[in-house]
Amino acid sequence: QNPTTLEYIISSRAHYLIGPPATYTDWLRTELDIESPADLAEAVNECLDMLVSGDGTVRIKSGLENAFRNAVLIIADEPTSGDAMTSLHMEQEVKESVSSAASD
């Protein structure tokens, strides 16, 4: 999969979602007109509450809103920079913080 697509960003962050990533991606496109990682980054800054609520069936897990936002911004900020290792390292830190928060 291409890491610069909306599908990749959502599917690679499925652990933040309730419901299938493909369904969430379809909802983003049809209801919020989000077509790209840049659109998603803008949305997490402007209407995170709508992304969290989703369509009622697919949505972001409660308590993981800010982790999802940070994860989206990390990848959307550098999708073609060539510094993939930095992005992967930062993403791993976010996942570790989510895991430790979930186990508390």
PDB file of N, CA and C in Angstrom:
ATOM      1  N   GLN A   1       0.829  -1.192   0.000  1.00  0.00           N
ATOM      2  CA  GLN A   1       0.000   0.000   0.000  1.00  0.00           C
ATOM      3  C   GLN A   1       0.866   1.246   0.000  1.00  0.00           C
ATOM      4  N   ASN A   2       0.344   2.292  -0.592  1.00  0.00           N
ATOM      5  CA  ASN A   2       1.042   3.560  -0.680  1.00  0.00           C
ATOM      6  C   ASN A   2       0.807   4.359   0.606  1.00  0.00           C
ATOM      7  N   PRO A   3       1.885   4.703   1.339  1.00  0.00           N
ATOM      8  CA  PRO A   3       1.712   5.407   2.620  1.00  0.00           C
ATOM      9  C   PRO A   3       1.223   6.841   2.482  1.00  0.00           C
ATOM     10  N   THR A   4       1.060   7.323   1.261  1.00  0.00           N
ATOM     11  CA  THR A   4       0.574   8.686   1.079  1.00  0.00           C
ATOM     12  C   THR A   4      -0.920   8.738   0.765  1.00  0.00           C
ATOM     13  N   THR A   5      -1.620   7.606   0.901  1.00  0.00           N
ATOM     14  CA  THR A   5      -3.055   7.595   0.606  1.00  0.00           C
ATOM     15  C   THR A   5      -3.876   7.626   1.890  1.00  0.00           C
ATOM     16  N   LEU A   6      -5.076   8.111   1.768  1.00  0.00           N
ATOM     17  CA  LEU A   6      -6.006   8.128   2.888  1.00  0.00           C
ATOM     18  C   LEU A   6      -6.286   6.714   3.373  1.00  0.00           C
ATOM     19  N   GLU A   7      -6.447   5.782   2.444  1.00  0.00           N
ATOM     20  CA  GLU A   7      -6.723   4.395   2.811  1.00  0.00           C
ATOM     21  C   GLU A   7      -5.617   3.819   3.688  1.00  0.00           C
ATOM     22  N   TYR A   8      -4.378   4.090   3.310  1.00  0.00           N
ATOM     23  CA  TYR A   8      -3.244   3.576   4.089  1.00  0.00           C
ATOM     24  C   TYR A   8      -3.235   4.167   5.496  1.00  0.00           C
ATOM     25  N   ILE A   9      -3.419   5.469   5.587  1.00  0.00           N
ATOM     26  CA  ILE A   9      -3.386   6.122   6.902  1.00  0.00           C
ATOM     27  C   ILE A   9      -4.460   5.547   7.815  1.00  0.00           C
ATOM     28  N   ILE A  10      -5.660   5.391   7.312  1.00  0.00           N
ATOM     29  CA  ILE A  10      -6.741   4.857   8.146  1.00  0.00           C
ATOM     30  C   ILE A  10      -6.519   3.384   8.459  1.00  0.00           C
ATOM     31  N   SER A  11      -6.163   2.584   7.473  1.00  0.00           N
ATOM     32  CA  SER A  11      -5.988   1.150   7.739  1.00  0.00           C
ATOM     33  C   SER A  11      -4.804   0.883   8.656  1.00  0.00           C
ATOM     34  N   SER A  12      -3.759   1.691   8.569  1.00  0.00           N
ATOM     35  CA  SER A  12      -2.601   1.475   9.439  1.00  0.00           C
ATOM     36  C   SER A  12      -2.853   1.984  10.863  1.00  0.00           C
ATOM     37  N   ARG A  13      -3.952   2.668  11.053  1.00  0.00           N
ATOM     38  CA  ARG A  13      -4.340   3.150  12.382  1.00  0.00           C
ATOM     39  C   ARG A  13      -5.656   2.527  12.830  1.00  0.00           C
ATOM     40  N   ALA A  14      -5.927   1.337  12.336  1.00  0.00           N
ATOM     41  CA  ALA A  14      -7.173   0.637  12.652  1.00  0.00           C
ATOM     42  C   ALA A  14      -7.329   0.389  14.147  1.00  0.00           C
ATOM     43  N   HIS A  15      -6.216   0.303  14.880  1.00  0.00           N
ATOM     44  CA  HIS A  15      -6.293   0.063  16.326  1.00  0.00           C
ATOM     45  C   HIS A  15      -6.933   1.233  17.082  1.00  0.00           C
ATOM     46  N   TYR A  16      -7.094   2.380  16.418  1.00  0.00           N
ATOM     47  CA  TYR A  16      -7.783   3.516  17.031  1.00  0.00           C
ATOM     48  C   TYR A  16      -9.284   3.495  16.746  1.00  0.00           C
ATOM     49  N   LEU A  17      -9.735   2.593  15.880  1.00  0.00           N
ATOM     50  CA  LEU A  17     -11.109   2.618  15.387  1.00  0.00           C
ATOM     51  C   LEU A  17     -11.984   1.523  15.967  1.00  0.00           C
ATOM     52  N   ILE A  18     -13.269   1.824  16.020  1.00  0.00           N
ATOM     53  CA  ILE A  18     -14.302   0.813  16.214  1.00  0.00           C
ATOM     54  C   ILE A  18     -14.947   0.680  14.847  1.00  0.00           C
ATOM     55  N   GLY A  19     -14.877  -0.508  14.288  1.00  0.00           N
ATOM     56  CA  GLY A  19     -15.425  -0.753  12.963  1.00  0.00           C
ATOM     57  C   GLY A  19     -14.333  -0.901  11.921  1.00  0.00           C
ATOM     58  N   PRO A  20     -14.718  -1.329  10.725  1.00  0.00           N
ATOM     59  CA  PRO A  20     -13.758  -1.573   9.656  1.00  0.00           C
ATOM     60  C   PRO A  20     -13.135  -0.273   9.121  1.00  0.00           C
ATOM     61  N   PRO A  21     -11.823  -0.256   8.932  1.00  0.00           N
ATOM     62  CA  PRO A  21     -11.158   0.934   8.388  1.00  0.00           C
ATOM     63  C   PRO A  21     -11.719   1.359   7.024  1.00  0.00           C
ATOM     64  N   ALA A  22     -12.050   0.406   6.160  1.00  0.00           N
ATOM     65  CA  ALA A  22     -12.581   0.757   4.836  1.00  0.00           C
ATOM     66  C   ALA A  22     -13.913   1.494   4.955  1.00  0.00           C
ATOM     67  N   THR A  23     -14.738   1.076   5.906  1.00  0.00           N
ATOM     68  CA  THR A  23     -16.029   1.744   6.120  1.00  0.00           C
ATOM     69  C   THR A  23     -15.818   3.158   6.644  1.00  0.00           C
ATOM     70  N   TYR A  24     -14.849   3.311   7.550  1.00  0.00           N
ATOM     71  CA  TYR A  24     -14.543   4.646   8.087  1.00  0.00           C
ATOM     72  C   TYR A  24     -14.014   5.546   6.967  1.00  0.00           C
ATOM     73  N   THR A  25     -13.137   5.013   6.127  1.00  0.00           N
ATOM     74  CA  THR A  25     -12.605   5.793   5.008  1.00  0.00           C
ATOM     75  C   THR A  25     -13.726   6.216   4.063  1.00  0.00           C
ATOM     76  N   ASP A  26     -14.635   5.301   3.758  1.00  0.00           N
ATOM     77  CA  ASP A  26     -15.786   5.644   2.899  1.00  0.00           C
ATOM     78  C   ASP A  26     -16.620   6.754   3.529  1.00  0.00           C
ATOM     79  N   TRP A  27     -16.832   6.668   4.839  1.00  0.00           N
ATOM     80  CA  TRP A  27     -17.609   7.696   5.538  1.00  0.00           C
ATOM     81  C   TRP A  27     -16.895   9.048   5.469  1.00  0.00           C
ATOM     82  N   LEU A  28     -15.575   9.048   5.671  1.00  0.00           N
ATOM     83  CA  LEU A  28     -14.815  10.297   5.569  1.00  0.00           C
ATOM     84  C   LEU A  28     -15.018  10.944   4.200  1.00  0.00           C
ATOM     85  N   ARG A  29     -14.967  10.118   3.177  1.00  0.00           N
ATOM     86  CA  ARG A  29     -15.100  10.637   1.802  1.00  0.00           C
ATOM     87  C   ARG A  29     -16.507  11.147   1.520  1.00  0.00           C
ATOM     88  N   THR A  30     -17.516  10.358   1.858  1.00  0.00           N
ATOM     89  CA  THR A  30     -18.881  10.718   1.467  1.00  0.00           C
ATOM     90  C   THR A  30     -19.488  11.803   2.346  1.00  0.00           C
ATOM     91  N   GLU A  31     -19.232  11.752   3.631  1.00  0.00           N
ATOM     92  CA  GLU A  31     -19.874  12.699   4.546  1.00  0.00           C
ATOM     93  C   GLU A  31     -19.064  13.970   4.798  1.00  0.00           C
ATOM     94  N   LEU A  32     -17.735  13.851   4.807  1.00  0.00           N
ATOM     95  CA  LEU A  32     -16.905  15.003   5.150  1.00  0.00           C
ATOM     96  C   LEU A  32     -16.040  15.498   3.998  1.00  0.00           C
ATOM     97  N   ASP A  33     -16.144  14.837   2.849  1.00  0.00           N
ATOM     98  CA  ASP A  33     -15.375  15.222   1.663  1.00  0.00           C
ATOM     99  C   ASP A  33     -13.864  15.220   1.928  1.00  0.00           C
ATOM    100  N   ILE A  34     -13.415  14.245   2.705  1.00  0.00           N
ATOM    101  CA  ILE A  34     -11.990  14.073   2.992  1.00  0.00           C
ATOM    102  C   ILE A  34     -11.446  13.083   1.972  1.00  0.00           C
ATOM    103  N   GLU A  35     -10.536  13.550   1.136  1.00  0.00           N
ATOM    104  CA  GLU A  35     -10.012  12.739   0.038  1.00  0.00           C
ATOM    105  C   GLU A  35      -8.530  12.423   0.163  1.00  0.00           C
ATOM    106  N   SER A  36      -7.818  13.131   1.036  1.00  0.00           N
ATOM    107  CA  SER A  36      -6.365  12.985   1.082  1.00  0.00           C
ATOM    108  C   SER A  36      -5.861  13.071   2.517  1.00  0.00           C
ATOM    109  N   PRO A  37      -4.600  12.689   2.727  1.00  0.00           N
ATOM    110  CA  PRO A  37      -4.009  12.859   4.057  1.00  0.00           C
ATOM    111  C   PRO A  37      -4.024  14.321   4.515  1.00  0.00           C
ATOM    112  N   ALA A  38      -3.820  15.235   3.597  1.00  0.00           N
ATOM    113  CA  ALA A  38      -3.855  16.662   3.957  1.00  0.00           C
ATOM    114  C   ALA A  38      -5.250  17.066   4.434  1.00  0.00           C
ATOM    115  N   ASP A  39      -6.284  16.571   3.756  1.00  0.00           N
ATOM    116  CA  ASP A  39      -7.666  16.842   4.178  1.00  0.00           C
ATOM    117  C   ASP A  39      -7.912  16.283   5.581  1.00  0.00           C
ATOM    118  N   LEU A  40      -7.406  15.071   5.828  1.00  0.00           N
ATOM    119  CA  LEU A  40      -7.592  14.438   7.135  1.00  0.00           C
ATOM    120  C   LEU A  40      -6.872  15.223   8.221  1.00  0.00           C
ATOM    121  N   ALA A  41      -5.652  15.679   7.930  1.00  0.00           N
ATOM    122  CA  ALA A  41      -4.905  16.478   8.903  1.00  0.00           C
ATOM    123  C   ALA A  41      -5.651  17.762   9.239  1.00  0.00           C
ATOM    124  N   GLU A  42      -6.224  18.387   8.232  1.00  0.00           N
ATOM    125  CA  GLU A  42      -7.015  19.595   8.459  1.00  0.00           C
ATOM    126  C   GLU A  42      -8.235  19.281   9.330  1.00  0.00           C
ATOM    127  N   ALA A  43      -8.874  18.155   9.057  1.00  0.00           N
ATOM    128  CA  ALA A  43     -10.070  17.773   9.803  1.00  0.00           C
ATOM    129  C   ALA A  43      -9.763  17.462  11.263  1.00  0.00           C
ATOM    130  N   VAL A  44      -8.639  16.800  11.554  1.00  0.00           N
ATOM    131  CA  VAL A  44      -8.341  16.490  12.954  1.00  0.00           C
ATOM    132  C   VAL A  44      -8.057  17.759  13.743  1.00  0.00           C
ATOM    133  N   ASN A  45      -7.648  18.815  13.053  1.00  0.00           N
ATOM    134  CA  ASN A  45      -7.429  20.088  13.735  1.00  0.00           C
ATOM    135  C   ASN A  45      -8.691  20.936  13.852  1.00  0.00           C
ATOM    136  N   GLU A  46      -9.641  20.731  12.940  1.00  0.00           N
ATOM    137  CA  GLU A  46     -10.827  21.585  12.901  1.00  0.00           C
ATOM    138  C   GLU A  46     -12.103  20.941  13.422  1.00  0.00           C
ATOM    139  N   CYS A  47     -12.238  19.626  13.255  1.00  0.00           N
ATOM    140  CA  CYS A  47     -13.505  18.983  13.656  1.00  0.00           C
ATOM    141  C   CYS A  47     -13.254  17.576  14.190  1.00  0.00           C
ATOM    142  N   LEU A  48     -12.334  17.468  15.132  1.00  0.00           N
ATOM    143  CA  LEU A  48     -11.999  16.169  15.704  1.00  0.00           C
ATOM    144  C   LEU A  48     -13.221  15.476  16.279  1.00  0.00           C
ATOM    145  N   ASP A  49     -14.131  16.248  16.876  1.00  0.00           N
ATOM    146  CA  ASP A  49     -15.328  15.641  17.474  1.00  0.00           C
ATOM    147  C   ASP A  49     -16.174  14.888  16.448  1.00  0.00           C
ATOM    148  N   MET A  50     -16.250  15.401  15.222  1.00  0.00           N
ATOM    149  CA  MET A  50     -16.997  14.696  14.172  1.00  0.00           C
ATOM    150  C   MET A  50     -16.287  13.401  13.783  1.00  0.00           C
ATOM    151  N   LEU A  51     -14.959  13.439  13.720  1.00  0.00           N
ATOM    152  CA  LEU A  51     -14.199  12.238  13.379  1.00  0.00           C
ATOM    153  C   LEU A  51     -14.343  11.188  14.469  1.00  0.00           C
ATOM    154  N   VAL A  52     -14.375  11.637  15.723  1.00  0.00           N
ATOM    155  CA  VAL A  52     -14.528  10.723  16.851  1.00  0.00           C
ATOM    156  C   VAL A  52     -15.893  10.053  16.806  1.00  0.00           C
ATOM    157  N   SER A  53     -16.934  10.808  16.526  1.00  0.00           N
ATOM    158  CA  SER A  53     -18.293  10.269  16.485  1.00  0.00           C
ATOM    159  C   SER A  53     -18.515   9.351  15.295  1.00  0.00           C
ATOM    160  N   GLY A  54     -17.837   9.637  14.191  1.00  0.00           N
ATOM    161  CA  GLY A  54     -18.017   8.844  12.984  1.00  0.00           C
ATOM    162  C   GLY A  54     -19.466   8.837  12.547  1.00  0.00           C
ATOM    163  N   ASP A  55     -19.896   7.718  12.022  1.00  0.00           N
ATOM    164  CA  ASP A  55     -21.292   7.618  11.591  1.00  0.00           C
ATOM    165  C   ASP A  55     -22.156   6.938  12.644  1.00  0.00           C
ATOM    166  N   GLY A  56     -21.586   6.715  13.817  1.00  0.00           N
ATOM    167  CA  GLY A  56     -22.302   6.024  14.883  1.00  0.00           C
ATOM    168  C   GLY A  56     -21.957   4.550  14.934  1.00  0.00           C
ATOM    169  N   THR A  57     -21.599   3.990  13.793  1.00  0.00           N
ATOM    170  CA  THR A  57     -21.203   2.588  13.716  1.00  0.00           C
ATOM    171  C   THR A  57     -19.682   2.466  13.683  1.00  0.00           C
ATOM    172  N   VAL A  58     -19.051   3.250  12.826  1.00  0.00           N
ATOM    173  CA  VAL A  58     -17.590   3.311  12.775  1.00  0.00           C
ATOM    174  C   VAL A  58     -17.167   4.654  13.357  1.00  0.00           C
ATOM    175  N   ARG A  59     -16.175   4.572  14.246  1.00  0.00           N
ATOM    176  CA  ARG A  59     -15.738   5.793  14.928  1.00  0.00           C
ATOM    177  C   ARG A  59     -14.396   5.543  15.599  1.00  0.00           C
ATOM    178  N   ILE A  60     -13.854   6.601  16.188  1.00  0.00           N
ATOM    179  CA  ILE A  60     -12.602   6.494  16.936  1.00  0.00           C
ATOM    180  C   ILE A  60     -12.936   6.037  18.354  1.00  0.00           C
ATOM    181  N   LYS A  61     -12.136   5.130  18.868  1.00  0.00           N
ATOM    182  CA  LYS A  61     -12.348   4.610  20.219  1.00  0.00           C
ATOM    183  C   LYS A  61     -12.253   5.727  21.247  1.00  0.00           C
ATOM    184  N   SER A  62     -13.124   5.659  22.224  1.00  0.00           N
ATOM    185  CA  SER A  62     -13.142   6.622  23.313  1.00  0.00           C
ATOM    186  C   SER A  62     -11.803   6.602  24.050  1.00  0.00           C
ATOM    187  N   GLY A  63     -11.272   7.779  24.320  1.00  0.00           N
ATOM    188  CA  GLY A  63     -10.006   7.908  25.029  1.00  0.00           C
ATOM    189  C   GLY A  63      -8.793   7.937  24.120  1.00  0.00           C
ATOM    190  N   LEU A  64      -8.989   7.645  22.836  1.00  0.00           N
ATOM    191  CA  LEU A  64      -7.856   7.627  21.908  1.00  0.00           C
ATOM    192  C   LEU A  64      -7.903   8.782  20.905  1.00  0.00           C
ATOM    193  N   GLU A  65      -8.743   9.759  21.174  1.00  0.00           N
ATOM    194  CA  GLU A  65      -8.920  10.875  20.246  1.00  0.00           C
ATOM    195  C   GLU A  65      -7.608  11.605  19.963  1.00  0.00           C
ATOM    196  N   ASN A  66      -6.910  12.000  21.016  1.00  0.00           N
ATOM    197  CA  ASN A  66      -5.672  12.755  20.828  1.00  0.00           C
ATOM    198  C   ASN A  66      -4.561  11.897  20.247  1.00  0.00           C
ATOM    199  N   ALA A  67      -4.520  10.627  20.603  1.00  0.00           N
ATOM    200  CA  ALA A  67      -3.518   9.722  20.024  1.00  0.00           C
ATOM    201  C   ALA A  67      -3.769   9.575  18.524  1.00  0.00           C
ATOM    202  N   PHE A  68      -5.038   9.441  18.125  1.00  0.00           N
ATOM    203  CA  PHE A  68      -5.379   9.355  16.701  1.00  0.00           C
ATOM    204  C   PHE A  68      -4.964  10.637  15.992  1.00  0.00           C
ATOM    205  N   ARG A  69      -5.306  11.760  16.587  1.00  0.00           N
ATOM    206  CA  ARG A  69      -4.950  13.067  16.002  1.00  0.00           C
ATOM    207  C   ARG A  69      -3.443  13.160  15.797  1.00  0.00           C
ATOM    208  N   ASN A  70      -2.680  12.827  16.827  1.00  0.00           N
ATOM    209  CA  ASN A  70      -1.228  12.903  16.726  1.00  0.00           C
ATOM    210  C   ASN A  70      -0.679  11.956  15.669  1.00  0.00           C
ATOM    211  N   ALA A  71      -1.213  10.758  15.607  1.00  0.00           N
ATOM    212  CA  ALA A  71      -0.761   9.771  14.621  1.00  0.00           C
ATOM    213  C   ALA A  71      -1.033  10.260  13.203  1.00  0.00           C
ATOM    214  N   VAL A  72      -2.196  10.840  12.985  1.00  0.00           N
ATOM    215  CA  VAL A  72      -2.537  11.371  11.657  1.00  0.00           C
ATOM    216  C   VAL A  72      -1.602  12.515  11.298  1.00  0.00           C
ATOM    217  N   LEU A  73      -1.369  13.404  12.239  1.00  0.00           N
ATOM    218  CA  LEU A  73      -0.516  14.562  11.952  1.00  0.00           C
ATOM    219  C   LEU A  73       0.928  14.163  11.680  1.00  0.00           C
ATOM    220  N   ILE A  74       1.407  13.123  12.344  1.00  0.00           N
ATOM    221  CA  ILE A  74       2.773  12.658  12.115  1.00  0.00           C
ATOM    222  C   ILE A  74       2.943  12.230  10.664  1.00  0.00           C
ATOM    223  N   ILE A  75       2.059  11.396  10.171  1.00  0.00           N
ATOM    224  CA  ILE A  75       2.212  10.885   8.812  1.00  0.00           C
ATOM    225  C   ILE A  75       1.809  11.924   7.770  1.00  0.00           C
ATOM    226  N   ALA A  76       0.800  12.716   8.034  1.00  0.00           N
ATOM    227  CA  ALA A  76       0.346  13.708   7.067  1.00  0.00           C
ATOM    228  C   ALA A  76       1.357  14.836   6.912  1.00  0.00           C
ATOM    229  N   ASP A  77       2.136  15.069   7.952  1.00  0.00           N
ATOM    230  CA  ASP A  77       3.122  16.141   7.925  1.00  0.00           C
ATOM    231  C   ASP A  77       4.301  15.812   7.024  1.00  0.00           C
ATOM    232  N   GLU A  78       4.641  14.527   6.887  1.00  0.00           N
ATOM    233  CA  GLU A  78       5.825  14.136   6.128  1.00  0.00           C
ATOM    234  C   GLU A  78       5.568  12.979   5.164  1.00  0.00           C
ATOM    235  N   PRO A  79       4.500  12.996   4.378  1.00  0.00           N
ATOM    236  CA  PRO A  79       4.212  11.824   3.567  1.00  0.00           C
ATOM    237  C   PRO A  79       5.220  11.543   2.471  1.00  0.00           C
ATOM    238  N   THR A  80       5.941  12.549   2.011  1.00  0.00           N
ATOM    239  CA  THR A  80       6.902  12.347   0.924  1.00  0.00           C
ATOM    240  C   THR A  80       8.281  12.861   1.277  1.00  0.00           C
ATOM    241  N   SER A  81       8.566  13.059   2.545  1.00  0.00           N
ATOM    242  CA  SER A  81       9.817  13.695   2.937  1.00  0.00           C
ATOM    243  C   SER A  81      11.022  12.786   2.795  1.00  0.00           C
ATOM    244  N   GLY A  82      10.801  11.483   2.716  1.00  0.00           N
ATOM    245  CA  GLY A  82      11.930  10.573   2.654  1.00  0.00           C
ATOM    246  C   GLY A  82      12.473  10.239   4.028  1.00  0.00           C
ATOM    247  N   ASP A  83      11.975  10.888   5.059  1.00  0.00           N
ATOM    248  CA  ASP A  83      12.432  10.623   6.413  1.00  0.00           C
ATOM    249  C   ASP A  83      11.452   9.667   7.084  1.00  0.00           C
ATOM    250  N   ALA A  84      11.223   8.562   6.423  1.00  0.00           N
ATOM    251  CA  ALA A  84      10.231   7.604   6.896  1.00  0.00           C
ATOM    252  C   ALA A  84      10.604   7.010   8.245  1.00  0.00           C
ATOM    253  N   MET A  85      11.885   6.823   8.501  1.00  0.00           N
ATOM    254  CA  MET A  85      12.298   6.226   9.771  1.00  0.00           C
ATOM    255  C   MET A  85      11.914   7.122  10.947  1.00  0.00           C
ATOM    256  N   THR A  86      12.033   8.423  10.791  1.00  0.00           N
ATOM    257  CA  THR A  86      11.616   9.335  11.855  1.00  0.00           C
ATOM    258  C   THR A  86      10.120   9.212  12.097  1.00  0.00           C
ATOM    259  N   SER A  87       9.346   9.192  11.019  1.00  0.00           N
ATOM    260  CA  SER A  87       7.896   9.052  11.156  1.00  0.00           C
ATOM    261  C   SER A  87       7.530   7.725  11.804  1.00  0.00           C
ATOM    262  N   LEU A  88       8.205   6.650  11.397  1.00  0.00           N
ATOM    263  CA  LEU A  88       7.920   5.342  11.987  1.00  0.00           C
ATOM    264  C   LEU A  88       8.285   5.310  13.462  1.00  0.00           C
ATOM    265  N   HIS A  89       9.395   5.928  13.819  1.00  0.00           N
ATOM    266  CA  HIS A  89       9.811   5.971  15.217  1.00  0.00           C
ATOM    267  C   HIS A  89       8.785   6.749  16.048  1.00  0.00           C
ATOM    268  N   MET A  90       8.342   7.902  15.532  1.00  0.00           N
ATOM    269  CA  MET A  90       7.357   8.708  16.253  1.00  0.00           C
ATOM    270  C   MET A  90       6.042   7.946  16.373  1.00  0.00           C
ATOM    271  N   GLU A  91       5.657   7.236  15.308  1.00  0.00           N
ATOM    272  CA  GLU A  91       4.430   6.445  15.345  1.00  0.00           C
ATOM    273  C   GLU A  91       4.539   5.347  16.399  1.00  0.00           C
ATOM    274  N   GLN A  92       5.697   4.706  16.510  1.00  0.00           N
ATOM    275  CA  GLN A  92       5.897   3.659  17.514  1.00  0.00           C
ATOM    276  C   GLN A  92       5.755   4.235  18.917  1.00  0.00           C
ATOM    277  N   GLU A  93       6.276   5.441  19.136  1.00  0.00           N
ATOM    278  CA  GLU A  93       6.129   6.084  20.447  1.00  0.00           C
ATOM    279  C   GLU A  93       4.665   6.324  20.771  1.00  0.00           C
ATOM    280  N   VAL A  94       3.890   6.750  19.779  1.00  0.00           N
ATOM    281  CA  VAL A  94       2.456   6.972  19.989  1.00  0.00           C
ATOM    282  C   VAL A  94       1.776   5.658  20.341  1.00  0.00           C
ATOM    283  N   LYS A  95       2.093   4.577  19.608  1.00  0.00           N
ATOM    284  CA  LYS A  95       1.489   3.271  19.886  1.00  0.00           C
ATOM    285  C   LYS A  95       1.838   2.793  21.290  1.00  0.00           C
ATOM    286  N   GLU A  96       3.090   3.014  21.709  1.00  0.00           N
ATOM    287  CA  GLU A  96       3.497   2.592  23.049  1.00  0.00           C
ATOM    288  C   GLU A  96       2.742   3.371  24.112  1.00  0.00           C
ATOM    289  N   SER A  97       2.533   4.651  23.886  1.00  0.00           N
ATOM    290  CA  SER A  97       1.796   5.448  24.869  1.00  0.00           C
ATOM    291  C   SER A  97       0.329   5.013  24.927  1.00  0.00           C
ATOM    292  N   VAL A  98      -0.225   4.625  23.771  1.00  0.00           N
ATOM    293  CA  VAL A  98      -1.610   4.116  23.737  1.00  0.00           C
ATOM    294  C   VAL A  98      -1.689   2.803  24.511  1.00  0.00           C
ATOM    295  N   SER A  99      -0.716   1.920  24.283  1.00  0.00           N
ATOM    296  CA  SER A  99      -0.706   0.627  24.977  1.00  0.00           C
ATOM    297  C   SER A  99      -0.578   0.790  26.478  1.00  0.00           C
ATOM    298  N   SER A 100       0.292   1.698  26.903  1.00  0.00           N
ATOM    299  CA  SER A 100       0.459   1.875  28.340  1.00  0.00           C
ATOM    300  C   SER A 100      -0.761   2.530  28.965  1.00  0.00           C
ATOM    301  N   ALA A 101      -1.411   3.441  28.228  1.00  0.00           N
ATOM    302  CA  ALA A 101      -2.627   4.083  28.741  1.00  0.00           C
ATOM    303  C   ALA A 101      -3.758   3.058  28.848  1.00  0.00           C
ATOM    304  N   ALA A 102      -3.837   2.156  27.890  1.00  0.00           N
ATOM    305  CA  ALA A 102      -4.895   1.148  27.892  1.00  0.00           C
ATOM    306  C   ALA A 102      -4.721   0.137  29.020  1.00  0.00           C
ATOM    307  N   SER A 103      -3.475  -0.094  29.425  1.00  0.00           N
ATOM    308  CA  SER A 103      -3.221  -1.090  30.478  1.00  0.00           C
ATOM    309  C   SER A 103      -3.316  -0.501  31.874  1.00  0.00           C
ATOM    310  N   ASP A 104      -3.414   0.835  31.965  1.00  0.00           N
ATOM    311  CA  ASP A 104      -3.524   1.477  33.296  1.00  0.00           C
ATOM    312  C   ASP A 104      -4.897   1.315  33.884  1.00  0.00           C
TER     313      ASP A 104
END
